[in-house]
mmCIF file of C-alpha atoms in Angstrom:
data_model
loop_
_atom_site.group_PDB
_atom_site.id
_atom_site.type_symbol
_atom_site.label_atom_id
_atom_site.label_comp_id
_atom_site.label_asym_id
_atom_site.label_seq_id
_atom_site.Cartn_x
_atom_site.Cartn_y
_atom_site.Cartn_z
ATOM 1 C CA UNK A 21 15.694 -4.941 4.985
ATOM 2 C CA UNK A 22 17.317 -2.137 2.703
ATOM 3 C CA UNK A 23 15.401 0.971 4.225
ATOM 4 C CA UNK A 24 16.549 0.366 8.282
ATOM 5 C CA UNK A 25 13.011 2.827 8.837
ATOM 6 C CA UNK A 26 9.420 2.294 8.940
ATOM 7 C CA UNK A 27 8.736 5.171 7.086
ATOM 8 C CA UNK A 28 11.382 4.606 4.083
ATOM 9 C CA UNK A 29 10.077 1.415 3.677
ATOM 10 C CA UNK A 30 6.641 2.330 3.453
ATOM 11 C CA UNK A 31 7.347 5.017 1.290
ATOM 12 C CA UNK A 32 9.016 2.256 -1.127
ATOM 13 C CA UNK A 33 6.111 0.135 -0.816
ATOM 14 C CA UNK A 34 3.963 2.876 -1.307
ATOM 15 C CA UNK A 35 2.176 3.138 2.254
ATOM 16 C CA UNK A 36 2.010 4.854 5.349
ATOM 17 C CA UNK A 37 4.230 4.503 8.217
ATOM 18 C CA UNK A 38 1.555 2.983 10.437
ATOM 19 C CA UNK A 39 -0.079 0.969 7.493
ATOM 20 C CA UNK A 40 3.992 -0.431 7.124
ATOM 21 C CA UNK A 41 3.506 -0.451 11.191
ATOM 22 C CA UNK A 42 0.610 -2.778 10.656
ATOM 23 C CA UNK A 43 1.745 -4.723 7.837
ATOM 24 C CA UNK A 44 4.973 -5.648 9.884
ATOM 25 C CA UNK A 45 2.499 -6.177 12.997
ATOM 26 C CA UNK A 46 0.827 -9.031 11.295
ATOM 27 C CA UNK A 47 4.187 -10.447 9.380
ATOM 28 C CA UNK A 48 5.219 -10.556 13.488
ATOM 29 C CA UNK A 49 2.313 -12.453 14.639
ATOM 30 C CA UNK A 50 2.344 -15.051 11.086
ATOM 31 C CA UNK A 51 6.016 -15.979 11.825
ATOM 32 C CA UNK A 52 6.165 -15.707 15.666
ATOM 33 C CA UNK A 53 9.051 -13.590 16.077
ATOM 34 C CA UNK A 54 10.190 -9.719 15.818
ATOM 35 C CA UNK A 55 11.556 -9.709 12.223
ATOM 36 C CA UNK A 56 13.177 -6.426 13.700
ATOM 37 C CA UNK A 57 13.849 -4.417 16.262
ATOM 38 C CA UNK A 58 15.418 -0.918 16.708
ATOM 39 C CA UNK A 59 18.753 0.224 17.435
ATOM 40 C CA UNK A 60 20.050 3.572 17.398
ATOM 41 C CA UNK A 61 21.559 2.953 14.036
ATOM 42 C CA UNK A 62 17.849 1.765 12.963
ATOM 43 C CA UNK A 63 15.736 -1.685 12.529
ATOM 44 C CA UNK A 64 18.253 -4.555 12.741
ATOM 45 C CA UNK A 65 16.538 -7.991 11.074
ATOM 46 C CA UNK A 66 16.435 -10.970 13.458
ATOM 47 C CA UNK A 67 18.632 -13.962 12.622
ATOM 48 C CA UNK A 68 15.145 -15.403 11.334
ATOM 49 C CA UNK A 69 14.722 -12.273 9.155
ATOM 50 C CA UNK A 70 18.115 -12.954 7.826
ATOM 51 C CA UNK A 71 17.219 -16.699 7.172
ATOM 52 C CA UNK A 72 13.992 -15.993 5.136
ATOM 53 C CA UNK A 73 15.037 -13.647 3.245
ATOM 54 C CA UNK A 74 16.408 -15.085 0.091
ATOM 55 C CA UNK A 75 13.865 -17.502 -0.313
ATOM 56 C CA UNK A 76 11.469 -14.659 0.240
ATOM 57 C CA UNK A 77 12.820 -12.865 -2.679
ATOM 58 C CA UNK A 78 13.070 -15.529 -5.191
ATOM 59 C CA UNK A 79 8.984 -15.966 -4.162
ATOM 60 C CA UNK A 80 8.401 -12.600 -4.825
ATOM 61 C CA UNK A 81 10.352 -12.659 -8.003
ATOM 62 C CA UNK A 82 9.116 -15.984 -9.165
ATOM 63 C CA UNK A 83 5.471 -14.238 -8.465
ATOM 64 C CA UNK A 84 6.609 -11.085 -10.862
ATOM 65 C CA UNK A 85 7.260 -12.995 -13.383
ATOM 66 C CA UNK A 86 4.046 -15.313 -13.314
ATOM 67 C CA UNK A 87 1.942 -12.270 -12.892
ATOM 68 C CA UNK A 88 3.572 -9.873 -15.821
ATOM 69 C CA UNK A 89 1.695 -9.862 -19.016
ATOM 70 C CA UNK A 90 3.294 -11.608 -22.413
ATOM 71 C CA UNK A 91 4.499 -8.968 -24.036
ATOM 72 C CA UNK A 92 1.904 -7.986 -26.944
ATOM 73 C CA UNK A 93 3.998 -8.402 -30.571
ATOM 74 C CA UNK A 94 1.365 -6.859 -33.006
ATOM 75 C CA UNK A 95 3.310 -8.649 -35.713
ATOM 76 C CA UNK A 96 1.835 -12.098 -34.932
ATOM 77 C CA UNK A 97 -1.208 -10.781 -32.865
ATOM 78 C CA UNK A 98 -4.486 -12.559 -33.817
ATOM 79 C CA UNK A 99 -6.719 -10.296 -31.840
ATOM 80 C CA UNK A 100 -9.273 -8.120 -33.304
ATOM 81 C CA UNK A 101 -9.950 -4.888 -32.276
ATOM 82 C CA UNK A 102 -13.624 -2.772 -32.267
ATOM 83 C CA UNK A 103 -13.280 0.884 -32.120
ATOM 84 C CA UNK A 104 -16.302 2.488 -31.413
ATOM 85 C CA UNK A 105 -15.957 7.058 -31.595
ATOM 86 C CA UNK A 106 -18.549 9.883 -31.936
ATOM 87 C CA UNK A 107 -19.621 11.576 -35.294
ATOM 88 C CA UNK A 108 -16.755 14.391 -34.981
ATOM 89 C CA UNK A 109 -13.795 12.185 -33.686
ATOM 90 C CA UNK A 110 -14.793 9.320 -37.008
ATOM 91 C CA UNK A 111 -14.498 12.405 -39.627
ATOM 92 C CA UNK A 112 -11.604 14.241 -37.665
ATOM 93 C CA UNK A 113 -9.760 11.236 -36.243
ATOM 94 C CA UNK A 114 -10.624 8.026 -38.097
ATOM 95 C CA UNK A 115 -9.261 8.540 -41.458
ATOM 96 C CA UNK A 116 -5.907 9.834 -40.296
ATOM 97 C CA UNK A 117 -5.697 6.842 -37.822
ATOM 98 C CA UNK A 118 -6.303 4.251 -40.382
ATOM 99 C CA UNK A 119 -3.763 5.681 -42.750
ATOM 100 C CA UNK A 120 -0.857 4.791 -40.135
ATOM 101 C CA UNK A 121 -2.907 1.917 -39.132
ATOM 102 C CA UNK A 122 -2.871 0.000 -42.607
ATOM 103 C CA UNK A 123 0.854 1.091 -43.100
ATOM 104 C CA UNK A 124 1.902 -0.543 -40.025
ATOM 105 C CA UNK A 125 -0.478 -3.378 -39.159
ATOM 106 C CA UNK A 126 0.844 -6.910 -39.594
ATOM 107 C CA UNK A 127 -0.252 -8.792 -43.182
#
């Protein structure tokens, strides 16, 4: 509803202009009306665009949040870890990994 184009909205949502084209398409069919239609100014939302919005967005953000992963606190973190390298990388890397490892891994 922010963009007023196609093709700024797209490039938000990170598709094309006819794959927003298409998207919009079936959002028209779903809901049986326009959503929006062009003016010279740009795409206007329909009163029923305007009425769904809100509760649109709290879905959306309400879906956000359910989907986001806890945030990982290696302080309490119960998880164990294998790492599995080559001969070079466990004389070359290893040793000076597990140094900072043990001096900052939870007790």
């Amino acid at each position: 509803m922010q963009e007023r184009t196609l093709t700024r909205a797209g490039q938000r949502l990170g598709l094309s202009q006819p794959a927003t084209s298409h998207a919009l398409s079936r959002l028209r069919q779903m809901l049986r009306d326009d959503l929006f239609v062009r003016t010279p100014e740009g795409m206007r939302p329909t009163s029923r665009a305007e009425q769904i919005i809100e509760p649109v967005r709290d879905a959306l953000r309400a879906l956000t949040m359910t989907l986001e992963p806890d945030a990982f606190d290696p302080a309490s973190a119960t998880r164990e870890f294998t790492v599995t390298v080559n001969n070079h990388a466990a004389r070359a890397i290893v040793p000076y990994s597990f140094a900072k490892w043990e001096t900052s891994r939870p007790m």
